[in-house]
Coordinates of C-alpha atoms in Angstrom, one line a residue:
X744 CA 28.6 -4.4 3.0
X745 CA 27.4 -2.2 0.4
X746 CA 29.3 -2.6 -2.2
X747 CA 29.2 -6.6 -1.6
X748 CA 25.5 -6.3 -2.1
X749 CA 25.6 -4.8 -5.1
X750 CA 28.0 -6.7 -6.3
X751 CA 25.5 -9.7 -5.9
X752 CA 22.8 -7.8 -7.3
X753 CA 24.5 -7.7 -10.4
X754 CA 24.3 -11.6 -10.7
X755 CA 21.1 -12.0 -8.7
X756 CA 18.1 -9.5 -8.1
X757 CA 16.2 -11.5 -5.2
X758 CA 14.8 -10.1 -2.1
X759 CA 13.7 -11.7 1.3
X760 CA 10.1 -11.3 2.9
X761 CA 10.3 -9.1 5.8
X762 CA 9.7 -11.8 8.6
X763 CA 12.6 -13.6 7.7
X764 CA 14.9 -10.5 7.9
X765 CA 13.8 -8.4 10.8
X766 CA 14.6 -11.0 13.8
X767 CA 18.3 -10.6 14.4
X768 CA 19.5 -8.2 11.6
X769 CA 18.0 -5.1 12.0
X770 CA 20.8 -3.3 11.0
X771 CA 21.5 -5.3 7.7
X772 CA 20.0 -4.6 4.3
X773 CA 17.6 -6.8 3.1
X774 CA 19.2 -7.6 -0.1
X775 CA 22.3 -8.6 2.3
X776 CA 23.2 -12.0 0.9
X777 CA 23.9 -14.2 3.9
X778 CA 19.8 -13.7 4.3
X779 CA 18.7 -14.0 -0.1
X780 CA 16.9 -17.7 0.5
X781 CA 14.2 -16.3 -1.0
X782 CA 13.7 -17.3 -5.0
X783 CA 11.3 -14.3 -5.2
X784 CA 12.9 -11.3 -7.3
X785 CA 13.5 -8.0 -6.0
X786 CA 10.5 -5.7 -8.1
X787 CA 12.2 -3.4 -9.0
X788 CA 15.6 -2.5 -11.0
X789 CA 18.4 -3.1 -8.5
X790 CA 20.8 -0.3 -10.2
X791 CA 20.8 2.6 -7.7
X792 CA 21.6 5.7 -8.3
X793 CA 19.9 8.2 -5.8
X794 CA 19.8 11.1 -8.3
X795 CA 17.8 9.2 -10.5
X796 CA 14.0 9.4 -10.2
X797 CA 13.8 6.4 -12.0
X798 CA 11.8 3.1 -10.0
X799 CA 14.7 1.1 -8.7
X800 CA 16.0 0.0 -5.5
X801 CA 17.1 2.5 -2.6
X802 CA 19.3 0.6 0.3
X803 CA 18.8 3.4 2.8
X804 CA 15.7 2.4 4.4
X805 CA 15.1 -0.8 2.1
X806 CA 12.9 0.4 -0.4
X807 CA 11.6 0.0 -4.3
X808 CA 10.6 3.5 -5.2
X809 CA 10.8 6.5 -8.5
X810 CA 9.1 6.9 -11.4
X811 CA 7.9 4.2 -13.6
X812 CA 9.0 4.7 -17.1
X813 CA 5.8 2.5 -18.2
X814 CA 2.5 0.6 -17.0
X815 CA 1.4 -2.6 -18.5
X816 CA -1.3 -1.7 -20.7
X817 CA -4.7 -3.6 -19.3
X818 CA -8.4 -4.2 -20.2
X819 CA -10.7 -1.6 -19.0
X820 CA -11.4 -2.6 -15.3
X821 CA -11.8 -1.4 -11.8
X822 CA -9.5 -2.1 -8.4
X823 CA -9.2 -0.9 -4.9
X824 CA -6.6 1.9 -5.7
X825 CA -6.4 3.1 -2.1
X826 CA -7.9 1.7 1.5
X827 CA -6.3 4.1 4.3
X828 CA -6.4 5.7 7.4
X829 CA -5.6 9.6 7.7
X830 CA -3.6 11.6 5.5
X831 CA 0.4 11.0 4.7
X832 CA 2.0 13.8 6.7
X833 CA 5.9 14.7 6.1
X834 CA 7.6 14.6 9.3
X835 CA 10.6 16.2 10.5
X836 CA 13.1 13.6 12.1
X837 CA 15.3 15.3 14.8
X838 CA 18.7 14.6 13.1
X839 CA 16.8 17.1 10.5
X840 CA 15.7 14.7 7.6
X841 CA 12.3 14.8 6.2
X842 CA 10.2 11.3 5.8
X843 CA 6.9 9.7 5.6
X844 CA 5.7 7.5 8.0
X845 CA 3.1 4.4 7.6
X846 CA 1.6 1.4 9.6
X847 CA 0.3 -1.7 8.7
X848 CA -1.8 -3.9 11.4
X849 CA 0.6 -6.7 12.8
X850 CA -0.4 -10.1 12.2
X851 CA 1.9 -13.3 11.3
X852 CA 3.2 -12.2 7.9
X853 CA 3.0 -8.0 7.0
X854 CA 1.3 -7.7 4.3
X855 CA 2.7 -6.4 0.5
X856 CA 2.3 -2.4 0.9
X857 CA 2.1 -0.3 -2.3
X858 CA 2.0 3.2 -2.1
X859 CA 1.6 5.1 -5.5
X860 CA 0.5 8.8 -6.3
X861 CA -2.4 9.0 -8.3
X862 CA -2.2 7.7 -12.1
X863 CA 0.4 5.6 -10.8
X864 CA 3.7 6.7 -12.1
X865 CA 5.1 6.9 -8.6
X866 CA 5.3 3.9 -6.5
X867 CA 6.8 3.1 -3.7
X868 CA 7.3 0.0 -2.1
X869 CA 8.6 -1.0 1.5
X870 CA 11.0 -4.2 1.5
X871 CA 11.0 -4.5 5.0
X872 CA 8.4 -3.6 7.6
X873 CA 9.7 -3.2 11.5
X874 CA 8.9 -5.7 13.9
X875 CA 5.3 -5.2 15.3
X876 CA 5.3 -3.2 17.8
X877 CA 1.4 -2.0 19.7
X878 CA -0.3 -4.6 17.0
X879 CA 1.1 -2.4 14.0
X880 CA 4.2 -3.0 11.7
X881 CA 6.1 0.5 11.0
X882 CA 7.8 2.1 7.8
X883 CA 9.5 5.3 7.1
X884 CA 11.4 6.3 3.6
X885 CA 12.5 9.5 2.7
X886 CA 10.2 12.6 1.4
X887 CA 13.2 14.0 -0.8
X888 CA 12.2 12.0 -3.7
X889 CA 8.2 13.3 -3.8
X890 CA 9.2 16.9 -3.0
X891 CA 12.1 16.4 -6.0
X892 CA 9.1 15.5 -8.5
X893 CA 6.6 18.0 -7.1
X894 CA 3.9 15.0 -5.7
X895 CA 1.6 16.3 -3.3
X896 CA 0.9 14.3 -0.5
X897 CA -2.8 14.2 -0.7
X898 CA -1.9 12.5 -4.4
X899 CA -0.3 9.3 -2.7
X900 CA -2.6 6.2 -2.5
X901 CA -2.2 2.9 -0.6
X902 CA -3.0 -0.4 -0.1
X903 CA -1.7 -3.2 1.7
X904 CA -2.3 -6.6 0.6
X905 CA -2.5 -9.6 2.4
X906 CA -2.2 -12.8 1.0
X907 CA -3.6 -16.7 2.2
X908 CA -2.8 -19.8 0.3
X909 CA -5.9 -21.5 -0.3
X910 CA -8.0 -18.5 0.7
X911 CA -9.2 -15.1 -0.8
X912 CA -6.6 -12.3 -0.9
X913 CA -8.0 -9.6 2.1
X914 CA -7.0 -6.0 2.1
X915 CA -5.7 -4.5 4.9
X916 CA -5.6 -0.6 5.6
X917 CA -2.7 1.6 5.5
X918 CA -2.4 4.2 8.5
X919 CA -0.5 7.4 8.1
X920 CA -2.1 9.2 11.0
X921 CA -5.2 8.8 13.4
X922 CA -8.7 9.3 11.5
X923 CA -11.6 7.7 12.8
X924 CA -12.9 7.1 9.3
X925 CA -11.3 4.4 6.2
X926 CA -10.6 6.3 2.9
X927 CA -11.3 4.2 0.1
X928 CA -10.7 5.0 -3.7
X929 CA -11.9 2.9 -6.2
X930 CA -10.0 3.4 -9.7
X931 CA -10.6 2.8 -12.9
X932 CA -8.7 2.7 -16.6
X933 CA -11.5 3.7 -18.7
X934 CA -15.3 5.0 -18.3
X935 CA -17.7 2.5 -16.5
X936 CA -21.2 3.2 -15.9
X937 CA -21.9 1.7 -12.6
X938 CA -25.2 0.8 -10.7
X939 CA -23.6 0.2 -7.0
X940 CA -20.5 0.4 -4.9
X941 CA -21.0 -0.4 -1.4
X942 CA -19.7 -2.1 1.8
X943 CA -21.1 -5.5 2.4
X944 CA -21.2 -7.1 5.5
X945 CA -22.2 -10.8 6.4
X946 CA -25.3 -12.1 4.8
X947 CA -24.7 -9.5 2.3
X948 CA -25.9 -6.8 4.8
X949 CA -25.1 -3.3 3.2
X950 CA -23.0 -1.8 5.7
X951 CA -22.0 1.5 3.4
X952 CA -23.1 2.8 0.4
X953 CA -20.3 4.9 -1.6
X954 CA -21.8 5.2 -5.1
X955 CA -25.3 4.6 -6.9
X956 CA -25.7 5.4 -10.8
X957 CA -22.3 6.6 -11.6
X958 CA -20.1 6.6 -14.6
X959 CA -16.6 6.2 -13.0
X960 CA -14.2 7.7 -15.0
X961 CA -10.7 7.6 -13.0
X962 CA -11.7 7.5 -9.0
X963 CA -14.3 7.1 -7.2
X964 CA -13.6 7.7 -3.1
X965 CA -15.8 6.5 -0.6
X966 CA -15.2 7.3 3.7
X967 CA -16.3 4.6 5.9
X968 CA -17.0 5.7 9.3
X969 CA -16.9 2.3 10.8
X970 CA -15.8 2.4 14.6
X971 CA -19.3 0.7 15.7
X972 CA -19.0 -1.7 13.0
X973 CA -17.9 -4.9 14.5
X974 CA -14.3 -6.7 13.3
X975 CA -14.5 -8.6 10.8
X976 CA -14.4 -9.0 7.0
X977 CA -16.5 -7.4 4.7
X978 CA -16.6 -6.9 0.5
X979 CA -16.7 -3.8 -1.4
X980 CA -18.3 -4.8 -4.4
X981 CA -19.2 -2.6 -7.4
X982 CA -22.1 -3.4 -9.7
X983 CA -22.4 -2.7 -13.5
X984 CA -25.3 -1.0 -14.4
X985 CA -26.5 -3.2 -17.2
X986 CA -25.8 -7.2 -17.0
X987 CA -25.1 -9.7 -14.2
X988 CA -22.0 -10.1 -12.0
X989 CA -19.4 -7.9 -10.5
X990 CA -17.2 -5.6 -12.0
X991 CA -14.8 -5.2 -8.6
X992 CA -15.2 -7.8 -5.7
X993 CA -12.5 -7.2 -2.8
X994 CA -12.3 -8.2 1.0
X995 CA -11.9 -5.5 3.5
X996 CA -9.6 -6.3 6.8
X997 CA -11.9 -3.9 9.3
X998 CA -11.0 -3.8 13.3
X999 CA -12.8 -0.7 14.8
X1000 CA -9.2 -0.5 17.2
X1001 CA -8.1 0.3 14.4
X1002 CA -9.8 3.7 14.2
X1003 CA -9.2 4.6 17.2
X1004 CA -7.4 8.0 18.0

């Protein structure tokens, strides 16, 4: 099976979204091509060699991850770098293997999961999610490659985005243990003074405050304690401090279950 997938990699890098892998072949690789209907391409290199560091794709556990060798450079700006819950924790698997573990909140398609360490040469990303299972999807890839390169886990960032044709993009947080608090961190590719960075709720109610007069250089973080703030969606939205508009405008997923321990 292996080496038949590879073989079709060479002539066609696609991969499948995970809802139309998991039911009924949960022990083939996603890239298997009985299942590549999909016409969109794998994103990331499919040669793979797993002593390489190098950003490409990893069949055990059906994953993009490594190094980058280059970013696209990009206008000075500002993004949602991170929206999380806990800290990422290596765990020990009994068979003695060492891997990371995340969730996702279940819903009908999982949304796209980046994990990256901070400046964003690594990156990881999951090709397949499990089925949901207690209202959360679940992912586990190996720790070898971020002990190999010396990445701390309190560098790794993530964010899990969830797409809806004819709708605004919403973010969804990332849970890699119980915290009763969201982790946020705010990024940026250049210096930017900025006035405001808060939470917004309905009615543009200021739910949190995270920043006032700043000049964000990289990150900013922000903790939202939100487990009496009803479900919902709410923006974060970062204001320059001279001039109209927004310079980051993002929806925020928020379910106070979600914080619980």
């Amino acid at each position: 099976m292996r080496a038949h997938a590879r073989e079709a990699l060479s002539l066609k890098c696609r991969w499948v979204p995970p809802t139309s892998v998991v039911a009924g072949a949960l022990g083939l690789s996603v890239l298997s091509l009985s299942a590549m209907t999909s016409a969109t391409p794998l994103p990331c290199s499919s040669r793979e060699d797993p002593r390489s560091s190098a950003y490409q794709f990893r069949a055990q556990m059906d994953r993009c991850e490594g190094i980058r060798a280059s970013r696209p450079i990009s206008a000075v700006g500002m993004r949602l770098a991170s929206y999380t819950i806990g800290q990422p924790q290596i765990e020990r698997r009994m068979e003695g293997g060492k891997v990371f573990r995340l969730q996702v909140p279940a819903g009908l398609e999982p949304p796209a999961v980046t994990v990256q360490a901070r400046g964003g040469a690594y990156q990881m990303t999951p090709l397949r999610m499990s089925n949901p299972s207690e209202g959360w999807h679940v992912f586990e890839w190996g720790a070898g490659l971020i002990q190999r390169e010396s990445i701390s886990p309190s560098q790794l960032r993530a964010t899990a985005l969830l797409r809806q044709p004819g709708d605004a993009d919403q973010w969804l947080p990332v849970k890699f243990s119980s915290a009763g608090v969201y982790s946020l961190v705010i990024a940026s590719n250049g210096a930017l003074p900025v006035a405001t960075v808060r939470i917004l709720g309905p009615g543009d109610r200021l739910v949190k405050e995270c920043s006032r007069a700043t000049r964000l250089e990289t990150e900013l973080p922000c903790r939202w304690d939100a487990r009496t703030t009803p479900a919902g969606t709410y923006r974060l939205v970062a204001r320059p401090a001279e001039g109209d508009g927004a310079l980051l405008n993002v929806s925020l997923r928020h379910d106070p279950r979600w914080l619980m321990r």
